[in-house]
Coordinates of C-alpha atoms in Angstrom, one line a residue:
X131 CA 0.0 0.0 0.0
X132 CA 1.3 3.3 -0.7
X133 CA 0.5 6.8 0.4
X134 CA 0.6 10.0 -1.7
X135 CA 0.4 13.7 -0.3
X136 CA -0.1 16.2 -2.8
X137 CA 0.0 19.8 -1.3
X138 CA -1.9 21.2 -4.9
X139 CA -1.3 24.0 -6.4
X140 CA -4.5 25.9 -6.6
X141 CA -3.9 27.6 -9.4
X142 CA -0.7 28.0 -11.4
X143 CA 2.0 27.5 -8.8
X144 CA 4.4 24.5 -8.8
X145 CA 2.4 21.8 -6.3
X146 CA 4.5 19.4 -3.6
X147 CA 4.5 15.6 -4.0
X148 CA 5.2 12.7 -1.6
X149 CA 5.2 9.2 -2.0
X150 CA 5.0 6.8 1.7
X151 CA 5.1 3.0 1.0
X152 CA 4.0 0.8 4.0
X153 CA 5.6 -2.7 4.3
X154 CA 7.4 -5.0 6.8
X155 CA 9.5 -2.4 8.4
X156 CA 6.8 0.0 8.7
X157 CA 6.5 3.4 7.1
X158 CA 9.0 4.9 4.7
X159 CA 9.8 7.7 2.0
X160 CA 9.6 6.6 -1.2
X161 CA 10.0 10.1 -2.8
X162 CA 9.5 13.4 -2.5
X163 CA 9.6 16.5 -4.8
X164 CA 7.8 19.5 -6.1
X165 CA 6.1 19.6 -9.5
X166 CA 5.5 22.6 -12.0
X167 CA 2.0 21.4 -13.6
X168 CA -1.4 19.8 -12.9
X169 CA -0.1 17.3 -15.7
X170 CA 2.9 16.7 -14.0
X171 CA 1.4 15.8 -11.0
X172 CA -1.3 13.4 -12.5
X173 CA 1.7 11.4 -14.2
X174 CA 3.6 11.4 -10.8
X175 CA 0.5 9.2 -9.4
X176 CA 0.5 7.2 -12.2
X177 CA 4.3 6.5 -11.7
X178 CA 4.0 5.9 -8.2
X179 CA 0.4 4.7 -7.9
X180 CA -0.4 2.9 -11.6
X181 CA -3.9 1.2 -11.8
X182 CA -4.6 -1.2 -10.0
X183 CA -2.3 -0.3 -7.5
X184 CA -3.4 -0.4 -4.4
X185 CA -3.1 3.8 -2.7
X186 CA -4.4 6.4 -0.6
X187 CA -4.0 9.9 -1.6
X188 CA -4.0 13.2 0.5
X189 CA -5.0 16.4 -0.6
X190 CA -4.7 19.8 0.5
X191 CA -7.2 21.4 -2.0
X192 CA -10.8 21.4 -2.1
X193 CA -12.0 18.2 -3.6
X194 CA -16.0 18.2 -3.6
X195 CA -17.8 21.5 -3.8
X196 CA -20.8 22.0 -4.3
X197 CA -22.2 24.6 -2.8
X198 CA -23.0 27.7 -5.3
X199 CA -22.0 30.4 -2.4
X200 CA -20.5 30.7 0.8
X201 CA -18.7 28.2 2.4
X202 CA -18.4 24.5 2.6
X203 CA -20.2 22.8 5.6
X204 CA -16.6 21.2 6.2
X205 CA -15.2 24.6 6.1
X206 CA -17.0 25.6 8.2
X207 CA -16.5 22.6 11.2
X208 CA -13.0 23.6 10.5
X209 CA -13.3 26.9 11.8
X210 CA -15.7 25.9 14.8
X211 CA -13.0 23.4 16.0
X212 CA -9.7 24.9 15.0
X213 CA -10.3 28.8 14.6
X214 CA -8.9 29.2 18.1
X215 CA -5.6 27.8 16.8
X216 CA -5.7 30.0 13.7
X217 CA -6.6 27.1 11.6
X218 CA -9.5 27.8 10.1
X219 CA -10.0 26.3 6.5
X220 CA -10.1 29.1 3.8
X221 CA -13.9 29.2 1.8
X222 CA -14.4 27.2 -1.0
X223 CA -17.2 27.5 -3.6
X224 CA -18.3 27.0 -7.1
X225 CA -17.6 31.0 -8.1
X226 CA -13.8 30.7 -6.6
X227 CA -11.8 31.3 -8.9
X228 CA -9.3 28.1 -7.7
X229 CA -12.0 25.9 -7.8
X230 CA -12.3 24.4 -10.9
X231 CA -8.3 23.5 -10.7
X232 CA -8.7 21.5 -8.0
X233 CA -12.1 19.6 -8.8
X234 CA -10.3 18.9 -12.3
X235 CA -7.9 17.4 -10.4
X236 CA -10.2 15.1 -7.9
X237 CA -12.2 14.0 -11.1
X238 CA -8.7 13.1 -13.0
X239 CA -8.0 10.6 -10.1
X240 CA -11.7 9.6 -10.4
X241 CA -10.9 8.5 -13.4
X242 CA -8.1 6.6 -12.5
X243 CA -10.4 4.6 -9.6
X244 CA -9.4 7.0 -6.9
X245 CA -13.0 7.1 -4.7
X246 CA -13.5 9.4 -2.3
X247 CA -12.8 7.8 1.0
X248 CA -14.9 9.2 3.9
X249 CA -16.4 6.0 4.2
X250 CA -13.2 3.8 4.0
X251 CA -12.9 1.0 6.3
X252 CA -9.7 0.8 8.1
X253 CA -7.0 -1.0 6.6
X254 CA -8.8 -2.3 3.7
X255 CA -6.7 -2.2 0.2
X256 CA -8.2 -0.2 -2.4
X257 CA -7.8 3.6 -4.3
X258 CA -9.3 6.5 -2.3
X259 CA -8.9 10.1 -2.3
X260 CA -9.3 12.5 0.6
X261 CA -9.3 15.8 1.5
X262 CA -6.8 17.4 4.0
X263 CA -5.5 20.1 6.0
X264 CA -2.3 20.2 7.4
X265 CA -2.8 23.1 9.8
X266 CA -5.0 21.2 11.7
X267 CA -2.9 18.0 11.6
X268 CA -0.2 19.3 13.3
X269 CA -2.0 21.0 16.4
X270 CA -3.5 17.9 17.0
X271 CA -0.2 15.6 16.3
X272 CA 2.0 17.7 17.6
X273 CA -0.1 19.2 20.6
X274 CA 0.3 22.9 19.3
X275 CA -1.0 25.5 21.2
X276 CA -1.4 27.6 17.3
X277 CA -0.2 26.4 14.0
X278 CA 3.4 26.8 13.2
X279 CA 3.3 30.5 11.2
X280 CA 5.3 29.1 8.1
X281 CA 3.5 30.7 5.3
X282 CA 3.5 34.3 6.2
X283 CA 5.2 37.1 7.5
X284 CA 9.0 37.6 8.1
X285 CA 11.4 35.8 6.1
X286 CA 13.5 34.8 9.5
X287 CA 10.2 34.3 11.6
X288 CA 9.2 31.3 8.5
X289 CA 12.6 30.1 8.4
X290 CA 12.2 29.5 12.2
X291 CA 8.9 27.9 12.0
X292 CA 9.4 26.1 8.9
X293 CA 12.6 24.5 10.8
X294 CA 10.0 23.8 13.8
X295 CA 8.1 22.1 11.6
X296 CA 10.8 19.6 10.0
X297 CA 12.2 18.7 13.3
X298 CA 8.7 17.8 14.6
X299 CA 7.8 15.7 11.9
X300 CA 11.4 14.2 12.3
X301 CA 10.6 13.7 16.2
X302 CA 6.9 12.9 16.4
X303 CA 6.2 10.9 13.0
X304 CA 6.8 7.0 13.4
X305 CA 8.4 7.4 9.8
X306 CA 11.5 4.7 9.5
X307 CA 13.4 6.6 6.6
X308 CA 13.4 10.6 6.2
X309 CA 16.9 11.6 5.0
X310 CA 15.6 13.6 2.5
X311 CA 13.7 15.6 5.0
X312 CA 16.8 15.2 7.3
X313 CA 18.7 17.2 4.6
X314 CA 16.2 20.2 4.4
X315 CA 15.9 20.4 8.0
X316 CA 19.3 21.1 8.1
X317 CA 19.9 23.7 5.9
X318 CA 16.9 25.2 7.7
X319 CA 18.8 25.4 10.3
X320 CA 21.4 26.9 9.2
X321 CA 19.3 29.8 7.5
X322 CA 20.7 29.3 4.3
X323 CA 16.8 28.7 2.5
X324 CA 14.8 31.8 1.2
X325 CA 12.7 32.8 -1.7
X326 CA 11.4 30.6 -4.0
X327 CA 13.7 27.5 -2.1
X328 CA 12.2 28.4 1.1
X329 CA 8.8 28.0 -0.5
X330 CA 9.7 24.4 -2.4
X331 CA 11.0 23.0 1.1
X332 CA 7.2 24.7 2.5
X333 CA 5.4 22.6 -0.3
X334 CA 6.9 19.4 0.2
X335 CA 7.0 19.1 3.8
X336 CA 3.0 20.1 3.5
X337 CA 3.2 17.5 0.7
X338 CA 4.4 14.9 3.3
X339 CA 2.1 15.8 6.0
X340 CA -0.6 14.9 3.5
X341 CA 0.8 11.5 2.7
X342 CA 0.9 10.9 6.7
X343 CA -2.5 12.0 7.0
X344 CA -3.6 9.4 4.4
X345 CA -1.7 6.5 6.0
X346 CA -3.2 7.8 9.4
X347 CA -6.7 8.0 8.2
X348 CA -6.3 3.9 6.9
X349 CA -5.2 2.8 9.7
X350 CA -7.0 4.1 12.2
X351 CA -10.1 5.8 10.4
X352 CA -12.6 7.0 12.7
X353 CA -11.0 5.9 15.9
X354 CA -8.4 8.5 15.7
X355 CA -9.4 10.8 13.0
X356 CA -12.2 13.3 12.9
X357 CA -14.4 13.6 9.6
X358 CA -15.3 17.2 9.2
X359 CA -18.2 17.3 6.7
X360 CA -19.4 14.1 4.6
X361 CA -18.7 12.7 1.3
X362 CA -21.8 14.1 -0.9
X363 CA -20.5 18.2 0.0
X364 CA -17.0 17.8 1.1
X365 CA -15.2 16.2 3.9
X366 CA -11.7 17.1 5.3
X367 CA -9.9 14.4 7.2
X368 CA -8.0 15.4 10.3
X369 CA -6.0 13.2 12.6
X370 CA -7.0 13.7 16.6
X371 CA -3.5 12.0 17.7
X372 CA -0.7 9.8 16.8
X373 CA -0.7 5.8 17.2

């Protein structure tokens, strides 16, 4: 069984990748990398994930809208339960202009017999996709008191929490092999990483958190995940704590 994260670009923007493959020795990083095109992307599954393959992909991206207006009910549940941590899901709705990327997308692996999986059974082989958010994942995995401020604001103050970030996932995630990751984290460190690097090393450590979240949601499902929303209007799948 393998485990994709895509962190998807929501428009044009390059979009992060990550491939986990589970097996005898548990959990481990099969690749990792950031891609310039929707195209790209959809060849990268195929590569890692060909049909009938059995996978699991995460995506941080709106994957089922279908509300005209507004917001998403799971939007919404987002903001009731993580708001206080600032991690409140950003609107999604037919007249977004992102929108239509990213259910192109979620009908492209629909195609390729990804099903949405809010109804997955645990630990059952198959193709699913599902929806994440990795803000939320981490104050729950990591027991943040806020998200870790990555995206925005100083270039030093992200450097600093994007560094945060690598050496929890390093610390907290039973993940057996991570020396790609180990690499960026160090050069994080070191302060070395800004512009448009600094942003690739953002995307595909999101990327990763979104493969973890798939391989969290199959093998524990409900018992330590929450489903915000349901299949029919969207769902986002968040872990609520590590195995």
């Amino acid at each position: 069984m393998v485990f994709l994260g895509v962190d998807l670009a929501w428009r044009s923007q390059p979009s992060g990748v990550c491939c986990l493959a589970y097996g005898r020795e548990g959990l481990y990083l099969l690749n990792i990398d950031r891609l310039d095109h929707r195209d790209q992307v959809l060849q990268w599954v195929d590569d890692f994930a060909p049909d009938p393959h059995p996978a699991l992909i995460g995506i941080d991206a709106p994957t089922i809208v279908t509300n005209s207006t507004g917001m998403r009910a799971c939007d919404r549940l987002c903001h009731q339960c993580f708001g206080k941590y600032d991690a409140g899901a950003y609107p999604a709705n037919l007249a977004s202009p992102f929108v239509a990327n990213t259910l192109a997308f979620a009908q492209a692996l629909l195609a390729r017999g990804f099903r949405h999986g809010a109804d997955l059974v645990p630990q059952t082989a198959g193709r699913w996709q599902i929806e994440v958010f990795p803000h939320p994942a981490t104050v729950n995995l990591f027991g943040l008191p806020k998200i870790l401020k990555y995206k925005k604001g100083k270039l030093g103050d992200r450097q600093v929490q994007l560094a945060m970030l690598a050496s929890l996932i390093l610390e907290k995630l039973p993940i057996a092999n991570l020396q790609p990751v180990l690499q960026m984290h160090h050069h994080l460190l070191q302060g070395k990483i800004a512009g448009k690097a600094l942003k690739a090393h953002e995307d595909k450590l999101d990327s990763l958190l979104c493969a973890y979240i798939a391989y969290h949601w199959w093998l524990w499902g409900q018992a330590k995940n929450l489903v915000l929303g349901e299949q029919t209007t969207g769902f986002m799948i968040v872990p609520t704590a590590n195995p």
